[in-house]
PDB file of C-alpha atoms and ligand atoms in Angstrom:
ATOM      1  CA  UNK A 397     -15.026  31.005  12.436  1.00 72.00           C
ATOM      2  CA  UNK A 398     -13.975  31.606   8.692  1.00 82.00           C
ATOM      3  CA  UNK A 399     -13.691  28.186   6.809  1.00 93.00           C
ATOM      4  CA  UNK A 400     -10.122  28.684   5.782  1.00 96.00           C
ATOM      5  CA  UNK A 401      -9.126  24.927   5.568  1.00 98.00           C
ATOM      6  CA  UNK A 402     -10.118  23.130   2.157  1.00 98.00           C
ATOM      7  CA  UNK A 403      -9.954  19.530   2.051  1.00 98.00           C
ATOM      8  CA  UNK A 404      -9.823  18.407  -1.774  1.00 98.00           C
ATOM      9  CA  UNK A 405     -10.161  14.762  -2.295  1.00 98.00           C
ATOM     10  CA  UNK A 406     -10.628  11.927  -5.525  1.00 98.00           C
ATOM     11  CA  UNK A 407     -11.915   8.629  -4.595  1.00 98.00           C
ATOM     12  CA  UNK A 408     -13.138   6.170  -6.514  1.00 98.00           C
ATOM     13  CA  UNK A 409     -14.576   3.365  -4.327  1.00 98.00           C
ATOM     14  CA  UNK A 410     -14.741   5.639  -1.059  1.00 98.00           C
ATOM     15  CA  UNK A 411     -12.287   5.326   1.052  1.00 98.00           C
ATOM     16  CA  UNK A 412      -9.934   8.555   0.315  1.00 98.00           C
ATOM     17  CA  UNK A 413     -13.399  10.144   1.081  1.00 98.00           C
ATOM     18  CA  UNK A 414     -14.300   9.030   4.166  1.00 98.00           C
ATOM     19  CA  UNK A 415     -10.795   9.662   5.559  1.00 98.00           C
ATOM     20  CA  UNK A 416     -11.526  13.515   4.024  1.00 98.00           C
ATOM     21  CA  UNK A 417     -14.451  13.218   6.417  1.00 98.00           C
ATOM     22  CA  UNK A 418     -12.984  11.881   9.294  1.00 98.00           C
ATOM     23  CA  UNK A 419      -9.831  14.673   8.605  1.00 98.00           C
ATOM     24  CA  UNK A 420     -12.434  17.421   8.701  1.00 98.00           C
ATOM     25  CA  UNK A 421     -13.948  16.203  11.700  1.00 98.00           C
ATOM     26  CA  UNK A 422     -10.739  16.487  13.399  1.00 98.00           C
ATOM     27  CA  UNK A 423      -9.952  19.698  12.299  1.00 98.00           C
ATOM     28  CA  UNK A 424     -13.422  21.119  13.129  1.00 97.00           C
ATOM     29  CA  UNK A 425     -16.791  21.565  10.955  1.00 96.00           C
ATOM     30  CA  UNK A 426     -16.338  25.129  11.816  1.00 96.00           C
ATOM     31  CA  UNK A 427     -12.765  25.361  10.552  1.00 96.00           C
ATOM     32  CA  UNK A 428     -12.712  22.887   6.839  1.00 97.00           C
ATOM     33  CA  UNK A 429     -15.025  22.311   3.887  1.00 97.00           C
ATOM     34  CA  UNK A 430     -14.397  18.886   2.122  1.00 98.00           C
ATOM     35  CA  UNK A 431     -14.565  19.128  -1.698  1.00 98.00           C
ATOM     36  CA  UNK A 432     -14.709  16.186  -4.208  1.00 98.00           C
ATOM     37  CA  UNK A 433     -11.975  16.971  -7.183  1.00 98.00           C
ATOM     38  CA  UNK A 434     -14.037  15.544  -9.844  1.00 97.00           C
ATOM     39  CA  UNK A 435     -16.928  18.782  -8.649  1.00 95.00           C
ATOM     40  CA  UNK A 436     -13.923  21.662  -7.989  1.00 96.00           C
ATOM     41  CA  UNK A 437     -12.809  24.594 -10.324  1.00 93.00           C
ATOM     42  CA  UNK A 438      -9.851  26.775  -9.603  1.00 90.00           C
ATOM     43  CA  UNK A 439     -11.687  29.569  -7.882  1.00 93.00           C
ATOM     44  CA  UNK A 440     -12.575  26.983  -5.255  1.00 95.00           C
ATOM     45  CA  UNK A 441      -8.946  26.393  -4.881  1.00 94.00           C
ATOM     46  CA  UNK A 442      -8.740  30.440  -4.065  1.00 92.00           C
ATOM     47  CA  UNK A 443     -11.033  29.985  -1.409  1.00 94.00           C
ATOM     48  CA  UNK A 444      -8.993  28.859   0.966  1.00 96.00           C
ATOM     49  CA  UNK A 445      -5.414  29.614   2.364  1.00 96.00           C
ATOM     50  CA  UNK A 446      -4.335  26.097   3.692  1.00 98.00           C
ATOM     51  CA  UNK A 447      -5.320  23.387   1.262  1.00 98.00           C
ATOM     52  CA  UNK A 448      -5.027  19.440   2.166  1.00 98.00           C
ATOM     53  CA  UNK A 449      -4.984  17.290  -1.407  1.00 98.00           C
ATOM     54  CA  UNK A 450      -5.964  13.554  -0.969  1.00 98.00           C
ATOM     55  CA  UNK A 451      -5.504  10.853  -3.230  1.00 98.00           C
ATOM     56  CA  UNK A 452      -5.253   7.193  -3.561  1.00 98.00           C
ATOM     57  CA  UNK A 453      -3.147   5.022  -6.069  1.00 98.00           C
ATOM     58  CA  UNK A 454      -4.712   3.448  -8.735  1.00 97.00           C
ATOM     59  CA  UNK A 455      -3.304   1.847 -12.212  1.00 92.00           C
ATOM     60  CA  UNK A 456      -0.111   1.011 -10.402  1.00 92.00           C
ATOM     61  CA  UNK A 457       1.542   4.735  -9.326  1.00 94.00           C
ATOM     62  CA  UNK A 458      -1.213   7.159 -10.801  1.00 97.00           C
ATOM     63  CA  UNK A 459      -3.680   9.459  -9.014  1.00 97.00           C
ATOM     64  CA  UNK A 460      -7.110   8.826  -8.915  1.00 97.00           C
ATOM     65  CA  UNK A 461      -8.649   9.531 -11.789  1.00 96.00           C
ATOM     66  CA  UNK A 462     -10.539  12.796 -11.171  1.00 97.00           C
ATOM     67  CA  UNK A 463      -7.404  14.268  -9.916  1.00 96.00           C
ATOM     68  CA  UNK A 464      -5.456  13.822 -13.549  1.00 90.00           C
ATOM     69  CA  UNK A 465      -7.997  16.144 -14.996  1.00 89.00           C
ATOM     70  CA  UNK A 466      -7.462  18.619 -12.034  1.00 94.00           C
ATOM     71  CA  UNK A 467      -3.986  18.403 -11.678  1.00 93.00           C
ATOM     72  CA  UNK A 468      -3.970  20.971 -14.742  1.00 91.00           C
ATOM     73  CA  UNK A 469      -6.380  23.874 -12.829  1.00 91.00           C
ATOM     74  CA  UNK A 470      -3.539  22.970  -9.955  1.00 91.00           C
ATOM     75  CA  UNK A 471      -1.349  24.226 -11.835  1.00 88.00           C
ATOM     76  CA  UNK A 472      -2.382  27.371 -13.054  1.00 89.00           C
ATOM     77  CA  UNK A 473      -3.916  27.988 -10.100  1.00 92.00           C
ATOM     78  CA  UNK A 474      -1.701  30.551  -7.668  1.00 92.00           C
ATOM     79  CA  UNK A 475      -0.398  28.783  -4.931  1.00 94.00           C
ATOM     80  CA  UNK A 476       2.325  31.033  -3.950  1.00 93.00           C
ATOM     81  CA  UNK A 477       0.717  32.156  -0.829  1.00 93.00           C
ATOM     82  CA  UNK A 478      -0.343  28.927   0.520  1.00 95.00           C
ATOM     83  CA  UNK A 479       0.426  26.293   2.907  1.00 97.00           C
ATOM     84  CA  UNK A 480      -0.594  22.696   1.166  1.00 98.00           C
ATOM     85  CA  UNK A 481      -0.737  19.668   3.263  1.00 98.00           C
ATOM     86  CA  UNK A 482      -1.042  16.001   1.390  1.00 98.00           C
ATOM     87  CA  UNK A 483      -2.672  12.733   2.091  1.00 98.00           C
ATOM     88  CA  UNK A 484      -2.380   9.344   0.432  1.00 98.00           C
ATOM     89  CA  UNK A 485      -4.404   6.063   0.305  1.00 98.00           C
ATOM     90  CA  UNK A 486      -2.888   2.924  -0.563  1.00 98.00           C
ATOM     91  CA  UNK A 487      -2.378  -1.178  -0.574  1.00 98.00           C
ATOM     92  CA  UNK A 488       0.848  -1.363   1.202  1.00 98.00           C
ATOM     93  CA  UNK A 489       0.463  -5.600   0.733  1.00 98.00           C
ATOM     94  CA  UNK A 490      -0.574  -5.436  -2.614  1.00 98.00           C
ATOM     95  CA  UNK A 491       0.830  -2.934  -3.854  1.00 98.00           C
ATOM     96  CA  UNK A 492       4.061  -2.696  -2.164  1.00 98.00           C
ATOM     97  CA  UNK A 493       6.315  -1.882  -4.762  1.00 98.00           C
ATOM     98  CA  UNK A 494       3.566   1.807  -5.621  1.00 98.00           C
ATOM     99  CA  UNK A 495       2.886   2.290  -2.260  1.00 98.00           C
ATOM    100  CA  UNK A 496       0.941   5.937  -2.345  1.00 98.00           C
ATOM    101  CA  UNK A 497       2.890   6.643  -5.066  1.00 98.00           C
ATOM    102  CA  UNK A 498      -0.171   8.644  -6.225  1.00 98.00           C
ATOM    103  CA  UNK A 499       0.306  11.143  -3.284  1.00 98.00           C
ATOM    104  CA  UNK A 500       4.214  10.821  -4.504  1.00 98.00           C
ATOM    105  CA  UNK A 501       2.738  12.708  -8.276  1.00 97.00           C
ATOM    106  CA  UNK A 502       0.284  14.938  -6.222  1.00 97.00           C
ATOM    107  CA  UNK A 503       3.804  15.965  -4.406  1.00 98.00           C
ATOM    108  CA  UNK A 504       5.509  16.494  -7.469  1.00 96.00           C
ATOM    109  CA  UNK A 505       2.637  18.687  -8.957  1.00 95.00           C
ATOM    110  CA  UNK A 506       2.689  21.476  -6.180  1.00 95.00           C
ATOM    111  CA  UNK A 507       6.388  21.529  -4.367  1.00 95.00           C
ATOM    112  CA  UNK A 508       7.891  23.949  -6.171  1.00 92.00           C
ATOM    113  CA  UNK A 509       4.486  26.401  -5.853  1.00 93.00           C
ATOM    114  CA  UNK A 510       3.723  26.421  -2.693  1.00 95.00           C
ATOM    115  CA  UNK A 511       4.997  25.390   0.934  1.00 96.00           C
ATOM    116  CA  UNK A 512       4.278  21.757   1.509  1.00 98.00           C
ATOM    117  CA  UNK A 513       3.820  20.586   5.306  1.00 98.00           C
ATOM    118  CA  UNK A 514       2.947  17.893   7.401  1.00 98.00           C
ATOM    119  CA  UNK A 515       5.946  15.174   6.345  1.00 98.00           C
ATOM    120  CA  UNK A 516       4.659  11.820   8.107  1.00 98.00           C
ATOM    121  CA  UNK A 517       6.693   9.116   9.622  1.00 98.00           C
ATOM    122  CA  UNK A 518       7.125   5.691   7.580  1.00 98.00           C
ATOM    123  CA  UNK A 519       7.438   3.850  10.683  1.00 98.00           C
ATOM    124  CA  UNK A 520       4.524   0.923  11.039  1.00 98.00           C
ATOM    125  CA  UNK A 521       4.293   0.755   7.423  1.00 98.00           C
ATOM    126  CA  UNK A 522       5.407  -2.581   5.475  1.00 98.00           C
ATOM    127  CA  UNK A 523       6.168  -2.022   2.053  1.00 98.00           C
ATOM    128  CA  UNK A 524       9.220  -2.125  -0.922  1.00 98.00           C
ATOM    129  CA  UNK A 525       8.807   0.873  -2.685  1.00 98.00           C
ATOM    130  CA  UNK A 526       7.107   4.358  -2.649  1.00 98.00           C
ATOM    131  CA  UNK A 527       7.315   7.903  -4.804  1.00 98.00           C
ATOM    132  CA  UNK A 528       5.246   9.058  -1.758  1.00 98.00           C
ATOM    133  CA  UNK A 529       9.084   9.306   0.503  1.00 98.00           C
ATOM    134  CA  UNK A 530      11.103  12.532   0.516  1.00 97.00           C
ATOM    135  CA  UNK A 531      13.956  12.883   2.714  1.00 96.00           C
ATOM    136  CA  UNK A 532      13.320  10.147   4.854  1.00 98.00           C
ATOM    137  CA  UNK A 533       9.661  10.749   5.313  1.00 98.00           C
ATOM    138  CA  UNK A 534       6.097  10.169   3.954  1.00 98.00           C
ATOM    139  CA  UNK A 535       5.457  13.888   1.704  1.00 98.00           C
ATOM    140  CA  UNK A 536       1.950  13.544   3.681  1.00 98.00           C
ATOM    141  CA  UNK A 537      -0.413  11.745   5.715  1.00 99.00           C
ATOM    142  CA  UNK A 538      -0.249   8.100   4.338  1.00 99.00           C
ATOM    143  CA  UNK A 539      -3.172   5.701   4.796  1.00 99.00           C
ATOM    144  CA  UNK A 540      -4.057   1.836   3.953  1.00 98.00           C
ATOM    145  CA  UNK A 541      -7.572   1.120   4.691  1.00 98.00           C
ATOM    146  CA  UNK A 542      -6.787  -2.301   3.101  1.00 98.00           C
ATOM    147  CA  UNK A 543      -4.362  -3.898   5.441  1.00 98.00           C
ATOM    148  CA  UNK A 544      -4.269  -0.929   8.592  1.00 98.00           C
ATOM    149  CA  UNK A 545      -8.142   0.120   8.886  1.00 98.00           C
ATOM    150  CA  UNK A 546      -7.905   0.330  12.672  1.00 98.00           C
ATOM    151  CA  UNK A 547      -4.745   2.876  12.354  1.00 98.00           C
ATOM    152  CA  UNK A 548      -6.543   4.914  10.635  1.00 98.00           C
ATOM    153  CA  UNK A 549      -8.484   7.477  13.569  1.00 98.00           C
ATOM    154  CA  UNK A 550      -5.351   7.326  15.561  1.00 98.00           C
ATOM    155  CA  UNK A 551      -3.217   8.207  12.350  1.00 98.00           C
ATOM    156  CA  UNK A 552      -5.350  11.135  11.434  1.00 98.00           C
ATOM    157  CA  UNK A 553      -5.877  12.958  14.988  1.00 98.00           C
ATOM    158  CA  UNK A 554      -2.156  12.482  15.176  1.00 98.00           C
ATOM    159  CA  UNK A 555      -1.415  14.561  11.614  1.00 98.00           C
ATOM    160  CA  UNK A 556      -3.915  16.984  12.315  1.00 98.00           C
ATOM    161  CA  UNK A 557      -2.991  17.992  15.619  1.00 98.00           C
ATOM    162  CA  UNK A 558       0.455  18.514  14.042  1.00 98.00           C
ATOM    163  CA  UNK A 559      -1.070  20.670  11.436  1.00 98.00           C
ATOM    164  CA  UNK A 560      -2.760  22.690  13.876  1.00 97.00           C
ATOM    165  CA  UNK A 561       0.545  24.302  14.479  1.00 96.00           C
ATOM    166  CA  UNK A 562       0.629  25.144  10.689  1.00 95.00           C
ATOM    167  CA  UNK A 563      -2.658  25.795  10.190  1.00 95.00           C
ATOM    168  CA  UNK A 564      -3.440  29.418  12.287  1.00 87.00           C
TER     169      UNK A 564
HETATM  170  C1  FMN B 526      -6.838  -1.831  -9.641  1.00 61.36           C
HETATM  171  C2  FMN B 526      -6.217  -1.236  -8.403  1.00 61.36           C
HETATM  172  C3  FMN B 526      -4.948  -0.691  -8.489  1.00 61.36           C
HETATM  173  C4  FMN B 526      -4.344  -0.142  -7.333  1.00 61.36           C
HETATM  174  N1  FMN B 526      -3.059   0.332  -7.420  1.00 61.36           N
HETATM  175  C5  FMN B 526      -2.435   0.749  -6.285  1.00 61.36           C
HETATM  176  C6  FMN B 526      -1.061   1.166  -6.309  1.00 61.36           C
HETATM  177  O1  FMN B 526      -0.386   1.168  -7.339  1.00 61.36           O
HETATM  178  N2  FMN B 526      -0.502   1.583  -5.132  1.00 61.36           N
HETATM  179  C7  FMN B 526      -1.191   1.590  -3.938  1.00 61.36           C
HETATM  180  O2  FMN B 526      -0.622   1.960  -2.914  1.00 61.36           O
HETATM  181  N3  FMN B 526      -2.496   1.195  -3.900  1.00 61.36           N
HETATM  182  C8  FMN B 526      -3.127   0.773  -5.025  1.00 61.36           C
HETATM  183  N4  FMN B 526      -4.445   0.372  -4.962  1.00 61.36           N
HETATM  184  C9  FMN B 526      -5.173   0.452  -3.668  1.00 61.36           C
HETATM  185  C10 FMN B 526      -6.047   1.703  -3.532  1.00 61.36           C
HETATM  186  O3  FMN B 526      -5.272   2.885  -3.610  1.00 61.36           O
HETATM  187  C11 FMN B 526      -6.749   1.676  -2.164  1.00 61.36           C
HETATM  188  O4  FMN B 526      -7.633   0.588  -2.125  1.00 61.36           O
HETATM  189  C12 FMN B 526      -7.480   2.955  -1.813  1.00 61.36           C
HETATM  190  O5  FMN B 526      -7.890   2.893  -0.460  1.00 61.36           O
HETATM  191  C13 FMN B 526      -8.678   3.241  -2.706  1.00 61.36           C
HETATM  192  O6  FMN B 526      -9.160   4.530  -2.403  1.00 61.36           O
HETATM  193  P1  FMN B 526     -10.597   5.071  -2.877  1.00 61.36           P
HETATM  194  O7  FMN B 526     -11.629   4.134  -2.284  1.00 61.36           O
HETATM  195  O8  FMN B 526     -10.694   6.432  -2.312  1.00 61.36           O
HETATM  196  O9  FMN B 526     -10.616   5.071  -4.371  1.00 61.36           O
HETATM  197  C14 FMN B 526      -5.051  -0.153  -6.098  1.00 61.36           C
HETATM  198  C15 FMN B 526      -6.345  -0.701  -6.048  1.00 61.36           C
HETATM  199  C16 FMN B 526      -6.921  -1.268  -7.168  1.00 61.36           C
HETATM  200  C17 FMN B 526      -8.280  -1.893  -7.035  1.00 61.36           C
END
């Protein structure tokens, strides 16, 4: 089967990666290749016609680091065509009042290029504040591996089977 799914992540102590992994998994080996921003250049982006983009928060409301250089190849790259799909890590206790906002900016950085799916229910979060809501809903998958670890499998077979439909 033709790898048509890329899974770009940032991660700086881990986490956003492993849930990359464990998204991957879900979708099928066959189906996604998982990509680390800080290693990616545009043509990878070209790749692939569905594209999931992970990040955590960090700095209070920014992307990870890796993705603020990227962010700029994002841009230029063409998205028209595709269907984008977004995940988020965060500290919901912590960081309550920036809750994903990270995944919030990556939102911002790619709505008006291409079609964004997979909106994700805020129910069983607990949290003030978040860039990461639009309309009601998460903009993508949101994760806390902080506070919600054991969520997290449950969470992501749940958001990929939903992509699925998307995702031909
Ligand atoms: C210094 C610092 C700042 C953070 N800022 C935020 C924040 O503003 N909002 C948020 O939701 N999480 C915040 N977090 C939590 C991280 O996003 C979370 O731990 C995430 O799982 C880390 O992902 P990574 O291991 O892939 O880098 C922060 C964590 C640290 C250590």
């Amino acid at each position: 089967m033709e790898k048509n799914i890329g899974i770009f992540y940032g991660s700086s102590t881990g986490s956003t990666e492993k849930v990359a992994e464990l998204l991957c998994n879900a979708f099928g080996q066959e189906r996604c290749m998982v990509i680390n921003v800080e290693d990616a250049s545009k043509a990878d982006l070209n790749k692939f016609a569905y594209l999931v983009l992970g990040t955590p928060t960090w700095e209070i409301g920014e992307m990870q680091e890796d993705w603020l250089d990227f962010i700029a190849e994002l841009k230029k790259a063409d998205l028209k065509k595709k269907k984008i799909a977004i995940f988020g890590l965060g500290d919901q206790e912590a960081s309550a009042d920036s809750f994903a906002d990270g995944a919030g900016r990556l939102y911002e950085a790619v709505a008006e290029k291409a079609t964004v799916v997979g909106a994700w229910p805020t129910e069983g979060y607990d949290f003030a504040k978040s860039m990461a809501i639009k309309d009601g809903k998460f903009v993508g998958l949101i994760i806390d591996e902080d506070n919600q670890k054991e969520k997290t499998p449950e969470r992501v077979n749940a958001w990929v089977k939903m992509l699925k439909k998307e995702f031909k």
